[in-house]
Tab-separated table of C-alpha atoms in Angstrom:
chain	number	residue	atom	x	y	z
A	1	MET	CA	14.234	6.161	20.937
A	2	GLY	CA	11.096	8.247	20.368
A	3	GLU	CA	9.801	7.212	23.801
A	4	LEU	CA	13.090	8.333	25.411
A	5	PHE	CA	12.939	11.789	23.798
A	6	ARG	CA	9.302	12.131	24.829
A	7	LEU	CA	10.250	11.420	28.454
A	8	LEU	CA	13.275	13.749	28.353
A	9	ARG	CA	10.995	16.621	27.336
A	10	LYS	CA	9.196	16.083	30.657
A	11	GLY	CA	12.426	16.253	32.681
A	12	ASN	CA	13.040	18.941	35.300
A	13	LYS	CA	14.001	22.082	33.355
A	14	SER	CA	15.780	23.708	36.309
A	15	ALA	CA	18.101	20.695	36.584
A	16	LEU	CA	18.898	20.765	32.849
A	17	ILE	CA	19.692	24.504	32.844
A	18	ALA	CA	21.766	24.138	36.012
A	19	GLY	CA	23.677	21.182	34.539
A	20	ILE	CA	24.583	23.087	31.361
A	21	VAL	CA	25.580	26.245	33.238
A	22	ASN	CA	27.681	24.351	35.792
A	23	THR	CA	29.473	22.466	33.006
A	24	ILE	CA	30.506	25.805	31.488
A	25	ILE	CA	31.518	27.094	34.920
A	26	SER	CA	33.555	23.975	35.796
A	27	ILE	CA	35.491	24.214	32.505
A	28	ALA	CA	36.301	27.891	33.125
A	29	LYS	CA	37.379	27.209	36.711
A	30	GLY	CA	39.401	24.151	35.707
A	31	VAL	CA	41.353	26.112	33.084
A	32	ALA	CA	41.979	28.896	35.611
A	33	TYR	CA	43.247	26.367	38.182
A	34	MET	CA	45.650	24.840	35.627
A	35	PHE	CA	47.203	28.263	35.016
A	36	THR	CA	47.233	29.579	38.597
A	37	GLY	CA	47.338	26.555	40.939
A	38	ASN	CA	44.975	28.367	43.312
A	39	VAL	CA	43.531	25.912	45.851
A	40	ALA	CA	40.295	27.873	46.295
A	41	MET	CA	39.838	27.633	42.528
A	42	PHE	CA	40.427	23.878	42.761
A	43	ALA	CA	37.689	23.632	45.395
A	44	GLU	CA	35.297	25.581	43.199
A	45	THR	CA	36.195	23.451	40.154
A	46	MET	CA	35.380	20.253	42.056
A	47	HIS	CA	32.220	21.834	43.406
A	48	SER	CA	30.976	22.844	39.952
A	49	LEU	CA	31.910	19.466	38.442
A	50	GLY	CA	29.954	17.681	41.170
A	51	ASP	CA	26.982	19.994	40.700
A	52	ALA	CA	26.974	19.533	36.912
A	53	ALA	CA	27.102	15.723	37.112
A	54	ASN	CA	24.485	15.734	39.832
A	55	GLN	CA	22.079	17.948	37.944
A	56	PHE	CA	22.321	15.954	34.718
A	57	PHE	CA	21.556	12.808	36.743
A	58	VAL	CA	18.603	14.613	38.298
A	59	PHE	CA	17.275	15.724	34.905
A	60	ILE	CA	17.431	12.184	33.492
A	61	GLY	CA	15.958	10.657	36.652
A	62	SER	CA	13.083	13.141	36.771
A	63	ALA	CA	12.321	12.398	33.108
A	64	LEU	CA	12.389	8.594	33.484
A	65	SER	CA	10.168	8.813	36.576
A	66	LYS	CA	7.371	10.001	34.240
A	67	LYS	CA	7.340	6.632	32.446
A	68	SER	CA	3.898	5.021	32.456
A	69	PRO	CA	3.279	1.921	34.643
A	70	THR	CA	3.944	-1.463	33.069
A	71	ASP	CA	2.842	-5.023	33.858
A	72	ARG	CA	6.154	-5.572	35.644
A	73	PHE	CA	5.996	-2.250	37.512
A	74	PRO	CA	2.270	-1.582	38.013
A	75	ASN	CA	2.863	1.220	40.548
A	76	GLY	CA	4.834	3.259	38.035
A	77	PHE	CA	8.294	4.797	38.310
A	78	GLY	CA	7.615	7.802	40.541
A	79	ARG	CA	10.226	6.817	43.134
A	80	LEU	CA	12.938	6.531	40.484
A	81	VAL	CA	13.794	10.221	40.883
A	82	ASN	CA	14.486	9.610	44.596
A	83	LEU	CA	16.771	6.660	43.785
A	84	VAL	CA	18.682	8.709	41.206
A	85	LEU	CA	19.125	11.546	43.693
A	86	LEU	CA	20.475	9.110	46.302
A	87	GLY	CA	23.066	7.995	43.765
A	88	ALA	CA	23.821	11.566	42.731
A	89	VAL	CA	24.696	12.693	46.261
A	90	LEU	CA	27.487	10.100	46.311
A	91	ILE	CA	29.228	12.124	43.597
A	92	VAL	CA	28.913	15.310	45.638
A	93	GLY	CA	30.192	13.442	48.704
A	94	ILE	CA	33.343	12.304	46.878
A	95	MET	CA	33.945	15.821	45.523
A	96	ALA	CA	33.425	17.269	49.020
A	97	PHE	CA	36.018	14.895	50.496
A	98	GLU	CA	38.572	15.809	47.810
A	99	THR	CA	37.900	19.508	48.402
A	100	ILE	CA	38.423	19.248	52.163
A	101	GLN	CA	41.535	17.111	51.719
A	102	GLU	CA	43.102	19.597	49.298
A	103	GLY	CA	42.281	22.483	51.626
A	104	TYR	CA	43.880	20.675	54.574
A	105	HIS	CA	47.089	20.066	52.610
A	106	HIS	CA	47.205	23.722	51.618
A	107	ILE	CA	46.900	24.829	55.261
A	108	LEU	CA	49.819	22.545	56.197
A	109	HIS	CA	51.910	23.562	53.175
A	110	PRO	CA	50.678	26.967	51.944
A	111	ALA	CA	51.948	28.083	48.546
A	112	LYS	CA	51.422	31.376	46.733
A	113	SER	CA	49.291	31.085	43.611
A	114	GLU	CA	49.645	33.204	40.490
A	115	GLY	CA	47.107	34.971	38.304
A	116	PHE	CA	45.175	37.069	40.809
A	117	LEU	CA	43.109	38.817	38.132
A	118	ILE	CA	42.379	35.534	36.346
A	119	ASN	CA	41.155	33.936	39.579
A	120	VAL	CA	38.932	36.843	40.585
A	121	GLY	CA	37.619	37.302	37.046
A	122	VAL	CA	36.690	33.635	36.564
A	123	LEU	CA	35.137	33.376	40.031
A	124	ALA	CA	33.107	36.554	39.449
A	125	PHE	CA	31.923	35.253	36.046
A	126	ALA	CA	30.934	31.934	37.659
A	127	LEU	CA	29.189	33.712	40.531
A	128	ILE	CA	26.981	35.684	38.136
A	129	LEU	CA	25.941	32.504	36.295
A	130	GLU	CA	25.297	30.647	39.564
A	131	MET	CA	23.139	33.492	40.861
A	132	TYR	CA	21.136	33.319	37.618
A	133	VAL	CA	20.572	29.559	38.028
A	134	LEU	CA	19.646	30.021	41.698
A	135	TYR	CA	17.075	32.681	40.785
A	136	LYS	CA	15.612	30.372	38.109
A	137	ALA	CA	15.356	27.598	40.721
A	138	MET	CA	13.618	30.019	43.105
A	139	LYS	CA	11.051	30.871	40.401
A	140	GLU	CA	10.555	27.156	39.696
A	141	VAL	CA	9.833	26.547	43.395
A	142	MET	CA	7.131	29.221	43.341
A	143	HIS	CA	5.674	27.806	40.119
A	144	GLU	CA	5.498	24.269	41.531
A	145	VAL	CA	3.708	25.316	44.715
A	146	GLY	CA	1.284	27.487	42.752
A	147	GLU	CA	2.224	30.730	44.495
A	148	PRO	CA	2.588	33.676	42.078
A	149	ALA	CA	5.603	35.880	42.792
A	150	SER	CA	7.888	38.219	40.911
A	151	GLY	CA	10.907	40.404	41.492
A	152	PRO	CA	12.725	40.373	44.843
A	153	SER	CA	9.763	38.701	46.596
A	154	VAL	CA	10.669	35.457	44.776
A	155	ILE	CA	13.916	35.276	46.745
A	156	PHE	CA	12.303	35.444	50.170
A	157	ARG	CA	9.128	33.464	49.446
A	158	SER	CA	10.999	30.590	47.763
A	159	PHE	CA	12.766	29.802	51.042
A	160	ALA	CA	9.424	29.609	52.846
A	161	HIS	CA	7.931	27.212	50.266
A	162	LEU	CA	11.042	25.112	49.534
A	163	GLY	CA	9.730	22.108	51.487
A	164	ARG	CA	6.799	21.746	49.047
A	165	ALA	CA	8.948	21.797	45.896
A	166	LYS	CA	9.694	18.725	43.797
A	167	PRO	CA	12.798	16.736	44.890
A	168	ALA	CA	14.745	17.645	41.746
A	169	THR	CA	13.996	21.371	42.054
A	170	LYS	CA	14.858	21.310	45.739
A	171	LEU	CA	18.252	19.735	44.987
A	172	VAL	CA	19.063	22.331	42.302
A	173	PHE	CA	18.012	25.116	44.693
A	174	MET	CA	20.210	23.849	47.532
A	175	GLU	CA	23.222	23.081	45.350
A	176	ASP	CA	23.207	26.503	43.722
A	177	LEU	CA	22.626	28.225	47.042
A	178	VAL	CA	25.793	26.538	48.312
A	179	ALA	CA	27.555	27.246	44.986
A	180	THR	CA	26.745	30.945	45.238
A	181	SER	CA	27.892	31.075	48.867
A	182	GLY	CA	31.030	29.098	47.988
A	183	GLY	CA	31.813	31.435	45.094
A	184	LEU	CA	31.636	34.481	47.356
A	185	LEU	CA	33.800	32.714	49.926
A	186	ALA	CA	36.401	31.776	47.299
A	187	ILE	CA	36.591	35.356	45.978
A	188	LEU	CA	37.102	36.709	49.491
A	189	ALA	CA	39.810	34.110	50.172
A	190	VAL	CA	41.692	34.961	46.972
A	191	ILE	CA	41.531	38.714	47.685
A	192	ILE	CA	42.615	38.350	51.347
A	193	SER	CA	45.446	35.984	50.412
A	194	HIS	CA	46.718	38.298	47.667
A	195	PHE	CA	46.730	41.525	49.674
A	196	THR	CA	47.728	40.202	53.130
A	197	GLY	CA	49.975	37.270	52.293
A	198	VAL	CA	47.947	34.972	54.567
A	199	LEU	CA	48.178	32.010	52.196
A	200	TRP	CA	46.453	29.431	54.379
A	201	ILE	CA	43.148	31.335	54.087
A	202	GLU	CA	42.585	29.717	50.680
A	203	GLY	CA	42.898	26.274	52.263
A	204	ALA	CA	40.427	27.249	54.982
A	205	ALA	CA	37.977	28.448	52.310
A	206	SER	CA	38.366	25.131	50.497
A	207	ILE	CA	37.509	23.232	53.682
A	208	LEU	CA	34.453	25.414	54.327
A	209	ILE	CA	33.232	24.883	50.758
A	210	GLY	CA	33.671	21.113	51.202
A	211	LEU	CA	31.706	21.191	54.460
A	212	MET	CA	28.869	23.088	52.751
A	213	MET	CA	28.843	20.390	50.069
A	214	PHE	CA	28.553	17.735	52.781
A	215	PHE	CA	25.581	19.621	54.216
A	216	VAL	CA	23.811	19.302	50.847
A	217	VAL	CA	24.689	15.594	50.773
A	218	GLY	CA	23.153	15.000	54.190
A	219	ARG	CA	20.004	17.031	53.554
A	220	VAL	CA	19.313	15.528	50.122
A	221	PHE	CA	20.047	11.993	51.346
A	222	LEU	CA	17.544	12.247	54.203
A	223	ASP	CA	14.835	13.807	52.020
A	224	ASN	CA	15.139	11.200	49.274
A	225	ALA	CA	15.574	8.212	51.572
A	226	ALA	CA	12.141	9.151	52.934
A	227	GLY	CA	10.866	9.488	49.368
A	228	VAL	CA	12.071	6.000	48.430
A	229	LEU	CA	10.223	4.530	51.413
A	230	GLY	CA	7.047	6.454	50.552
A	231	ARG	CA	6.542	9.509	52.734
A	232	ALA	CA	3.217	10.884	53.961
A	233	ASP	CA	2.468	14.434	52.796
A	234	GLU	CA	0.792	15.893	55.893
A	235	GLU	CA	0.125	19.295	54.340
A	236	MET	CA	-1.719	17.746	51.405
A	237	GLU	CA	-3.588	15.367	53.740
A	238	GLU	CA	-4.989	18.374	55.606
A	239	LYS	CA	-5.940	20.131	52.369
A	240	ILE	CA	-7.661	17.075	50.878
A	241	GLY	CA	-9.370	16.317	54.188
A	242	GLN	CA	-10.941	19.773	54.243
A	243	LEU	CA	-11.968	19.404	50.604
A	244	VAL	CA	-13.637	16.022	51.287
A	245	MET	CA	-15.437	17.211	54.422
A	246	SER	CA	-16.898	20.161	52.504
A	247	ASP	CA	-18.970	17.667	50.497
A	248	PRO	CA	-22.519	17.610	51.928
A	249	ASP	CA	-22.831	13.813	51.644
A	250	VAL	CA	-19.619	13.031	53.576
A	251	LYS	CA	-20.331	12.557	57.290
A	252	ASP	CA	-16.783	11.752	58.483
A	253	ILE	CA	-13.328	10.601	57.366
A	254	GLN	CA	-12.281	7.255	58.829
A	255	ASP	CA	-8.850	7.178	57.193
A	256	LEU	CA	-6.836	9.399	54.873
A	257	ALA	CA	-3.316	8.836	53.549
A	258	VAL	CA	-1.458	10.891	50.946
A	259	ILE	CA	1.736	9.068	50.000
A	260	LYS	CA	4.436	10.935	48.087
A	261	GLU	CA	6.422	8.841	45.605
A	262	GLY	CA	8.946	10.983	43.784
A	263	GLU	CA	6.892	13.865	42.408
A	264	ASP	CA	3.584	11.932	42.492
A	265	LEU	CA	0.902	11.848	45.198
A	266	HIS	CA	-1.231	8.750	45.827
A	267	VAL	CA	-4.411	9.285	47.846
A	268	GLU	CA	-6.172	6.568	49.884
A	269	LEU	CA	-9.442	7.645	51.486
A	270	GLU	CA	-12.101	5.959	53.639
A	271	ILE	CA	-15.218	8.015	54.329
A	272	GLU	CA	-18.480	7.598	56.228
A	273	ILE	CA	-21.793	8.233	54.457
A	274	ASP	CA	-25.488	7.805	55.244
A	275	PRO	CA	-26.187	4.020	55.191
A	276	SER	CA	-29.582	4.640	53.589
A	277	LEU	CA	-28.025	5.941	50.363
A	278	THR	CA	-28.330	3.771	47.262
A	279	ILE	CA	-25.331	2.257	45.465
A	280	ALA	CA	-25.933	4.664	42.595
A	281	ALA	CA	-25.845	7.661	44.954
A	282	ALA	CA	-22.647	6.387	46.598
A	283	ASP	CA	-21.094	5.946	43.160
A	284	ASP	CA	-21.940	9.566	42.319
A	285	ILE	CA	-20.247	10.701	45.545
A	286	LYS	CA	-17.165	8.683	44.667
A	287	ASP	CA	-16.950	10.131	41.147
A	288	ARG	CA	-17.440	13.664	42.462
A	289	LEU	CA	-14.714	13.340	45.104
A	290	GLN	CA	-12.272	11.659	42.723
A	291	GLU	CA	-12.671	14.495	40.230
A	292	LYS	CA	-12.022	17.136	42.904
A	293	ILE	CA	-9.017	15.351	44.397
A	294	MET	CA	-7.449	14.532	41.015
A	295	ALA	CA	-7.591	18.261	40.219
A	296	GLU	CA	-5.061	18.892	43.034
A	297	LYS	CA	-1.481	19.406	41.847
A	298	GLY	CA	0.612	16.214	41.832
A	299	VAL	CA	-2.206	13.724	42.539
A	300	VAL	CA	-2.024	10.763	40.137
A	301	ASP	CA	-4.531	8.314	41.616
A	302	VAL	CA	-7.292	8.178	44.238
A	303	THR	CA	-8.698	5.142	46.055
A	304	ILE	CA	-11.982	5.711	47.921
A	305	GLU	CA	-13.724	3.267	50.266
A	306	PHE	CA	-17.062	3.702	52.042
A	307	ASP	CA	-18.266	2.921	55.545
A	308	GLU	CA	-21.582	3.632	57.217
A	309	GLU	CA	-21.874	6.562	59.601
A	310	ASP	CA	-21.147	5.484	63.201
A	311	GLY	CA	-21.964	8.746	64.989
A	312	VAL	CA	-18.371	9.177	66.261
A	313	MET	CA	-16.335	11.964	64.618
A	314	THR	CA	-12.843	10.866	63.597
A	315	TRP	CA	-11.998	14.019	61.642
A	316	ASN	CA	-11.497	16.979	63.994
A	317	GLY	CA	-11.471	19.758	61.437
A	318	ASP	CA	-7.923	19.589	60.111
A	319	SER	CA	-6.651	16.080	60.850
A	320	LEU	CA	-7.649	12.613	61.999
A	321	VAL	CA	-8.185	12.045	65.717
A	322	LYS	CA	-5.569	9.588	66.937
A	323	LYS	CA	-7.118	6.415	68.240
C-alpha cells in the first residue's frame, strides 16, 4: 500500500485537479438537468462525466507508469500511460455518441425546458471552473517544456508548445479546451432557445458538443497509439545530436534514436571517434556524454556505441543524412 501511495504522489497533478473539478461540475449539471430537462444541459452533464472519469484514469495511469522496472518488465512501465489513455478515450467516445443521439432526438421532437435561470447559472458556474482548469493545464504545458511564461502569454504560448507536453497533460488541455467551448455553446443555445422559441437549437448544440468530444477521441487515440508503439522524438533527436557534436572528441554521429515511451525518453547513440584513442579515453567520452544527455528533461537511459572515424560525414548539422 505504501508503494501505491508513493506512486500516486508522482501522478499528473493537472489530471487530478481536472478530475475533481469535473466531478463537481458533472454533479451540478446533472442536478440541473433533473429539474429542467434541458437537452443542452444533458449534453454538458455527459461531457463532464466523461471528462472526470477520463482524467482520474489518466492520473492513475501516469502514476503507475513511474513504477520501477522489474525482472518481468525490465523496460519499465513508461508506456502504461499510453495504454490507459487509449482505454480512457473509449469512455469519451461512448459519452459523445449518447450526446449526439440525444441531440438528434431533440431536433426531431423539440420540447421546451424549464428553469432558464438555473440552466444559465449552472452552466456559467461550470464554465468558470473549466476555464480555471484549462489555465492550470496551460501553465503545466509551459512548465513541462521548460519555457517560463506568466499572465496572458501563457494562453498563446501553450498552444505553440502543446506537442511537446506529456500525454496526460495534453489530454487534460484538449478536454478542457473542448469543455470550455462546449460550455459557451450550451449557454448560447439555452439563451437563444428561451428568447426566440427556437427549441431545436439546443439539440443542435448537443450534437456539436458530441462532435467536439469525438475530435478529442480521435486526436488522443492517434497520439497514444503512436506512444504505445514507441515513437521517435525528432525534436529531441536534433537537440541531442547538436549536444553530442559539440564534444571535441566526437567526429561524427553514425546513428541516433530517441524513443518516447509514455513520458520517458530512451536514447540510443552510435558515434565515430579517433581510432587511436585508448579504451580509457573512450570510456571518459562515454561517461561525459551520458552525463550531459541524462541531464535533458525526460531522458531515463542512454546507450552509447563507438565506431572508428571513416572520413564520411553522416551528421549534416541538425539531422542524420539519409543513406
